[in-house]
mmCIF file of C-alpha atoms in Angstrom:
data_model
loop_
_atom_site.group_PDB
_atom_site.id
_atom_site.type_symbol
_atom_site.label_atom_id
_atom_site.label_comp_id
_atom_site.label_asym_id
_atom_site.label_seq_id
_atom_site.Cartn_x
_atom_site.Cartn_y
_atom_site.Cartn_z
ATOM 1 C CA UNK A 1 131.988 109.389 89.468
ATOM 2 C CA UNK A 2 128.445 109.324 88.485
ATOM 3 C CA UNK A 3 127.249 107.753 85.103
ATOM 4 C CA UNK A 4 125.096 111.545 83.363
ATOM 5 C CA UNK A 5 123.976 109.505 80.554
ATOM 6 C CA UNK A 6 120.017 107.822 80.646
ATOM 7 C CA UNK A 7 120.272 104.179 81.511
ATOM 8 C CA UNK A 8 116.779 102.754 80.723
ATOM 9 C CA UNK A 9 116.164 99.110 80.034
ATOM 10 C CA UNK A 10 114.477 97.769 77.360
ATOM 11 C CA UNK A 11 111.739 95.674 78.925
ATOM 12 C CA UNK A 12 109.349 96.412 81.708
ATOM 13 C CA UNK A 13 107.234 93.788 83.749
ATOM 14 C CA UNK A 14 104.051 94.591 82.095
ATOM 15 C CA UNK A 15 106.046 93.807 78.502
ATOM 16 C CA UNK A 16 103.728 92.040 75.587
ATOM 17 C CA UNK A 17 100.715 92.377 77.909
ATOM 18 C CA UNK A 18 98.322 94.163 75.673
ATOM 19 C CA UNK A 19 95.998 97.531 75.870
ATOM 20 C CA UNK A 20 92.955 96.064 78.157
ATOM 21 C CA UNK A 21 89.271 98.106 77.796
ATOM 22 C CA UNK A 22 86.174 97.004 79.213
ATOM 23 C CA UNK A 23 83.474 99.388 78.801
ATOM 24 C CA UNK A 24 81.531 100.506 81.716
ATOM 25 C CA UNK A 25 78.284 98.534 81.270
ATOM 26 C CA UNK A 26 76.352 101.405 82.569
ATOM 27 C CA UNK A 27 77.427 102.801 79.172
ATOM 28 C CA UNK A 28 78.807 105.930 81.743
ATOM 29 C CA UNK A 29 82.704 106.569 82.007
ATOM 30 C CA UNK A 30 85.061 103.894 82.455
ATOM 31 C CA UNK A 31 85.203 103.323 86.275
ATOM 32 C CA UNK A 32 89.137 102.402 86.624
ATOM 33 C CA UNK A 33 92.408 103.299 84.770
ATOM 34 C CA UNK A 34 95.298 102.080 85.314
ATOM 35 C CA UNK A 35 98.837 102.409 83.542
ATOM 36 C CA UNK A 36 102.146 101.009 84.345
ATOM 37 C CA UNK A 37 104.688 103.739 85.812
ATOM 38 C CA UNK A 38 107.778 102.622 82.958
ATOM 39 C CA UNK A 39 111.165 102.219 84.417
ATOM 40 C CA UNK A 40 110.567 104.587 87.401
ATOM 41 C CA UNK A 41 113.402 104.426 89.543
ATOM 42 C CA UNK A 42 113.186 102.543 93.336
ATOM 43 C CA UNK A 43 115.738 102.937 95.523
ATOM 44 C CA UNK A 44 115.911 100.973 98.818
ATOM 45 C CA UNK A 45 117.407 103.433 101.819
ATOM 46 C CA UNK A 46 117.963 102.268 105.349
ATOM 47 C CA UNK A 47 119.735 104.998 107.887
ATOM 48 C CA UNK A 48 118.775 107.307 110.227
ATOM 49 C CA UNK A 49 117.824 110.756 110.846
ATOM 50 C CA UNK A 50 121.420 111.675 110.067
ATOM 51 C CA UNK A 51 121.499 110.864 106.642
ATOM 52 C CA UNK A 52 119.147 113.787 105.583
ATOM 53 C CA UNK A 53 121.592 115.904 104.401
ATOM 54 C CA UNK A 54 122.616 113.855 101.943
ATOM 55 C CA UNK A 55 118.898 112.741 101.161
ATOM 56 C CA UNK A 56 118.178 116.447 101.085
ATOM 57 C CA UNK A 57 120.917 117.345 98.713
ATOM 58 C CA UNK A 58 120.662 114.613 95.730
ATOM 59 C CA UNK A 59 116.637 114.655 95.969
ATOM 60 C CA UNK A 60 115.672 117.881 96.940
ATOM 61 C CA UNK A 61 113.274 116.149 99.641
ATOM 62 C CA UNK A 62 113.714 115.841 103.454
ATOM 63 C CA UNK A 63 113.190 112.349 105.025
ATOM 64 C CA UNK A 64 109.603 111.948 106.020
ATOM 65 C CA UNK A 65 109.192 112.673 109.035
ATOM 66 C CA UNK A 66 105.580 111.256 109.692
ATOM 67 C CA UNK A 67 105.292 107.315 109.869
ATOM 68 C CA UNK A 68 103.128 106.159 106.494
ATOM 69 C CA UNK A 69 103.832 109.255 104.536
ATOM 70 C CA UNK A 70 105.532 110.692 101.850
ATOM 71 C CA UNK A 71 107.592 114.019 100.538
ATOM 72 C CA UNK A 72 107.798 115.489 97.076
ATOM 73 C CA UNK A 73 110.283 117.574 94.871
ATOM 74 C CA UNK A 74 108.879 117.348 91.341
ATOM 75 C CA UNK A 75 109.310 113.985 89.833
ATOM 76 C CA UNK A 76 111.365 112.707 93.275
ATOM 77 C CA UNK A 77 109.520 110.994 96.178
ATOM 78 C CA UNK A 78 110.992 109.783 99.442
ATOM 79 C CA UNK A 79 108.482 107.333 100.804
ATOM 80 C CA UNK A 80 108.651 106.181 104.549
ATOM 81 C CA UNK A 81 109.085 102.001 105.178
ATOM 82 C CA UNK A 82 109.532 102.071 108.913
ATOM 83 C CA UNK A 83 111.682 104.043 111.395
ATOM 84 C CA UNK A 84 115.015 103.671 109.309
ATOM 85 C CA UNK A 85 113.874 102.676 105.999
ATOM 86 C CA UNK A 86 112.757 104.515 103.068
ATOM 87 C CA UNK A 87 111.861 103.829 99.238
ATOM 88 C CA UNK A 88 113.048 106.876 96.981
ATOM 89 C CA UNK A 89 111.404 107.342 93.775
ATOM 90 C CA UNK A 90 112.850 108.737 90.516
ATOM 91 C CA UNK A 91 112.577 109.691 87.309
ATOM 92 C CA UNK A 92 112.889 106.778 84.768
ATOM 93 C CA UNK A 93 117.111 105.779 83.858
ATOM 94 C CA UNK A 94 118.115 108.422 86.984
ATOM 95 C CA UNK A 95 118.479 105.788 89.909
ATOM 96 C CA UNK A 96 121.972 104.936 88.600
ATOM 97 C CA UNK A 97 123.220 108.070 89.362
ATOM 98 C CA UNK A 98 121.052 108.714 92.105
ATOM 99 C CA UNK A 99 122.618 105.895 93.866
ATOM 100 C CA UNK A 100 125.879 106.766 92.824
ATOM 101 C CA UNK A 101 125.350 110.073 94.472
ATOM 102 C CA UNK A 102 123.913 108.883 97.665
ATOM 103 C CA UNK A 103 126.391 106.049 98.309
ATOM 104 C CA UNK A 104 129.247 108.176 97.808
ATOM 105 C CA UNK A 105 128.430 110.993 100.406
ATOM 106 C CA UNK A 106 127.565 107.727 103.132
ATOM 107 C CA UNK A 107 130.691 107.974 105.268
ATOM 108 C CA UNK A 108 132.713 105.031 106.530
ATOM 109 C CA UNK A 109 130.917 103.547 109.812
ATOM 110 C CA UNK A 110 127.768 105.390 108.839
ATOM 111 C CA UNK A 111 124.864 103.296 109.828
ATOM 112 C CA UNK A 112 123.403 103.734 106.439
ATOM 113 C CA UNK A 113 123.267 101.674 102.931
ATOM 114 C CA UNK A 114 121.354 102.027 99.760
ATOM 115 C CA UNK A 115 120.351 99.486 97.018
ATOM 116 C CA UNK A 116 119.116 99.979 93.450
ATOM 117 C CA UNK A 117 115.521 97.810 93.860
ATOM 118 C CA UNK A 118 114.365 99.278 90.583
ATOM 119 C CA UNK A 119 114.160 95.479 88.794
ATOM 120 C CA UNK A 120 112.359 94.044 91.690
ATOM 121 C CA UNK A 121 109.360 96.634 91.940
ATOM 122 C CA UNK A 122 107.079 97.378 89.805
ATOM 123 C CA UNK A 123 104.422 100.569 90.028
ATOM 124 C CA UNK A 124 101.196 101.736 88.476
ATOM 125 C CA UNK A 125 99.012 105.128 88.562
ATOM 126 C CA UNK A 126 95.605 104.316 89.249
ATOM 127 C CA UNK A 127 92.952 107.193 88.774
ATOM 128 C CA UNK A 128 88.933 107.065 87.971
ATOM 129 C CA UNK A 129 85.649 107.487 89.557
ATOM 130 C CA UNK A 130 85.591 104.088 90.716
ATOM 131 C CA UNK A 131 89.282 103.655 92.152
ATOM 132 C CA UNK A 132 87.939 103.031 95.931
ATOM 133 C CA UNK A 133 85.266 100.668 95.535
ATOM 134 C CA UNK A 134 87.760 98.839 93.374
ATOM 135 C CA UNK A 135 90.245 98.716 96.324
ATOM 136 C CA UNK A 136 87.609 98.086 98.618
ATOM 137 C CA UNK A 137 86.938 94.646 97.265
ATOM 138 C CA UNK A 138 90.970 93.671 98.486
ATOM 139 C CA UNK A 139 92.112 96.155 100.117
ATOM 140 C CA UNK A 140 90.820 96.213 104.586
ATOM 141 C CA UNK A 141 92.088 99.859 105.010
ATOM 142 C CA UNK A 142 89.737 102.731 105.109
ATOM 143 C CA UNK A 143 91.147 104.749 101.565
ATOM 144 C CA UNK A 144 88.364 107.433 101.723
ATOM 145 C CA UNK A 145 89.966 110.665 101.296
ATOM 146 C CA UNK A 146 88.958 112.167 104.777
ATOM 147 C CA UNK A 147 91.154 109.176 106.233
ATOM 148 C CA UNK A 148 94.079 108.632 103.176
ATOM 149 C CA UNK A 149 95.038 112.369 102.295
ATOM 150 C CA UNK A 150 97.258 113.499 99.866
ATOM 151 C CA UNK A 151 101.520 112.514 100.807
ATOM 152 C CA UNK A 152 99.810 109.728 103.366
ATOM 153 C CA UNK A 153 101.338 106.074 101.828
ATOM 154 C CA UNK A 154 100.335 102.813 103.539
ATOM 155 C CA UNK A 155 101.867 99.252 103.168
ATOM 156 C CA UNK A 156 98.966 96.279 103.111
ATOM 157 C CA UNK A 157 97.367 93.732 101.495
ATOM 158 C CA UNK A 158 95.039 93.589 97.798
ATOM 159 C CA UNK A 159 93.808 90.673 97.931
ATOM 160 C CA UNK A 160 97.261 87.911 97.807
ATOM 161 C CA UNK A 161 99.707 90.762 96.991
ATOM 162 C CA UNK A 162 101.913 93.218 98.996
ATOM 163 C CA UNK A 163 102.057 96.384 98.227
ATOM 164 C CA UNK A 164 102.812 99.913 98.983
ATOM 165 C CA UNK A 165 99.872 102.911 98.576
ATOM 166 C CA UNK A 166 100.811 106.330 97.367
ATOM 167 C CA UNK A 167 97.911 109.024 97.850
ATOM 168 C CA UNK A 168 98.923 111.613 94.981
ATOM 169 C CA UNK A 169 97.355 115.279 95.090
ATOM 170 C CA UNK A 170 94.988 114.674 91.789
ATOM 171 C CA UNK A 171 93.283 111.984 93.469
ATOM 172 C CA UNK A 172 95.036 109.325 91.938
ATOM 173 C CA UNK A 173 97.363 106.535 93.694
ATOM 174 C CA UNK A 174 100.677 104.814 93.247
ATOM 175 C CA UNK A 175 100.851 101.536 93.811
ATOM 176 C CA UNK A 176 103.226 99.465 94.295
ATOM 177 C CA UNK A 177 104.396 95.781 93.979
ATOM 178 C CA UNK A 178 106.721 92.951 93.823
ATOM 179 C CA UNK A 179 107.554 92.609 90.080
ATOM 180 C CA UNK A 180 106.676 88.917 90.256
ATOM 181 C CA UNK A 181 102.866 90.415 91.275
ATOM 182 C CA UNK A 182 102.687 92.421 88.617
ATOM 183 C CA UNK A 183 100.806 90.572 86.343
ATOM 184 C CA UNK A 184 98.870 89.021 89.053
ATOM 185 C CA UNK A 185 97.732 92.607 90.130
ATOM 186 C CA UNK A 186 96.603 93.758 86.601
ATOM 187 C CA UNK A 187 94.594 90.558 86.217
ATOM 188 C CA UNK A 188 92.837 91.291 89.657
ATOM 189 C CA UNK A 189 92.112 94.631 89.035
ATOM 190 C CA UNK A 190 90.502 93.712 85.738
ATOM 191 C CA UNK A 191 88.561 91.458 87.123
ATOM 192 C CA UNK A 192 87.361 93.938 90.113
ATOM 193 C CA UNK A 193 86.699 96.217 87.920
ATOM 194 C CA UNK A 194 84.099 94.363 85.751
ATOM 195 C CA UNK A 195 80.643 96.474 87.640
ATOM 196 C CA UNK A 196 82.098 99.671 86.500
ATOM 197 C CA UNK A 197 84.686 99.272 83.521
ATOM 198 C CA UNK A 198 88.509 99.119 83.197
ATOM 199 C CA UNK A 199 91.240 100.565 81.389
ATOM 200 C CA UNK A 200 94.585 99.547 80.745
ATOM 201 C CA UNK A 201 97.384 101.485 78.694
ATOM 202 C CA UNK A 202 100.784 99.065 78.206
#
């Protein structure tokens, strides 16, 4: 039976890193902002088409159905990996029961598994005027808006890290990361960020 009550941990990766600023040396608005997403819950999925269903039922989204994309219910995001692998994203202390949920509708010699990745990921919202020419400087895709539209994800390079792109409808991004890059990626953007100013909200 599922677990109702909140299970949220008390540390995060960005833990006892401190606020960052760097004004815009223009003196205009800060260029980049970026804040960790805290204990947002990852779920690793790998099955077919015939798992939707159950997707559909403890999520409230469908299974992508376009390579490099990405559907929405509210807080809930299922984001597509490759042809039988998905990353589902949830509000902060759900996954347990999420997973609990999911696993328990997978039938016996169902070509399906999932696995709580929540400790091994870590994500961040990026917004501001200056988010592309940011990613530009690590990044070789082409992230201009006409190309990377809203519920379009991509997984790539910035600069010596993997991650995984989310294009959100405000005109912000997810991005996400190997926990262990986590401090690695903050540092980078920082540093890309000089020309135009940074933010950074632990």
């Amino acid at each position: 039976m599922a677990n109702n009550a909140m299970q949220i941990p008390g540390r995060t990766p960005m833990s006892g890193r401190d606020n960052i600023t760097i004004p815009n040396p223009e003196g205009g608005k800060i260029g980049l902002q970026m804040r960790e997403l805290k204990h947002l819950g990852k779920l690793n999925l790998r099955g077919g088409k015939g798992i939707n269903p159950i997707v559909n039922m403890a999520t409230g989204c469908n299974l992508p159905r376009k390579a490099n994309s990405f559907v929405s219910a509210g807080e809930r995001h299922v984001v597509w990996l490759g042809p039988d692998e998905f990353l589902i994203l949830c509000e902060a202390g759900k996954e347990h029961d999420l997973h609990g949920i999911i696993a328990s509708e997978i039938k016996n010699g169902q070509r399906a598994a999932i696995t709580n990745v929540t400790d091994s990921l870590c994500a961040f919202r990026l917004s501001g005027p200056a988010l592309l020419k940011v990613l530009a400087k690590g990044c070789a895709l082409d992230l201009h808006p006409s190309q990377f539209t809203p519920s379009q994800s991509a997984q790539t390079m910035l600069s010596h890290a993997a991650i995984t792109l989310l294009a959100m409808p405000d005109d912000s991004m997810t991005i996400i990361c190997r926990t262990s890059f986590a401090a690695y990626l903050l540092d980078w953007m920082a540093d890309a960020s000089l020309e135009y100013g940074f933010n950074f909200k632990a």
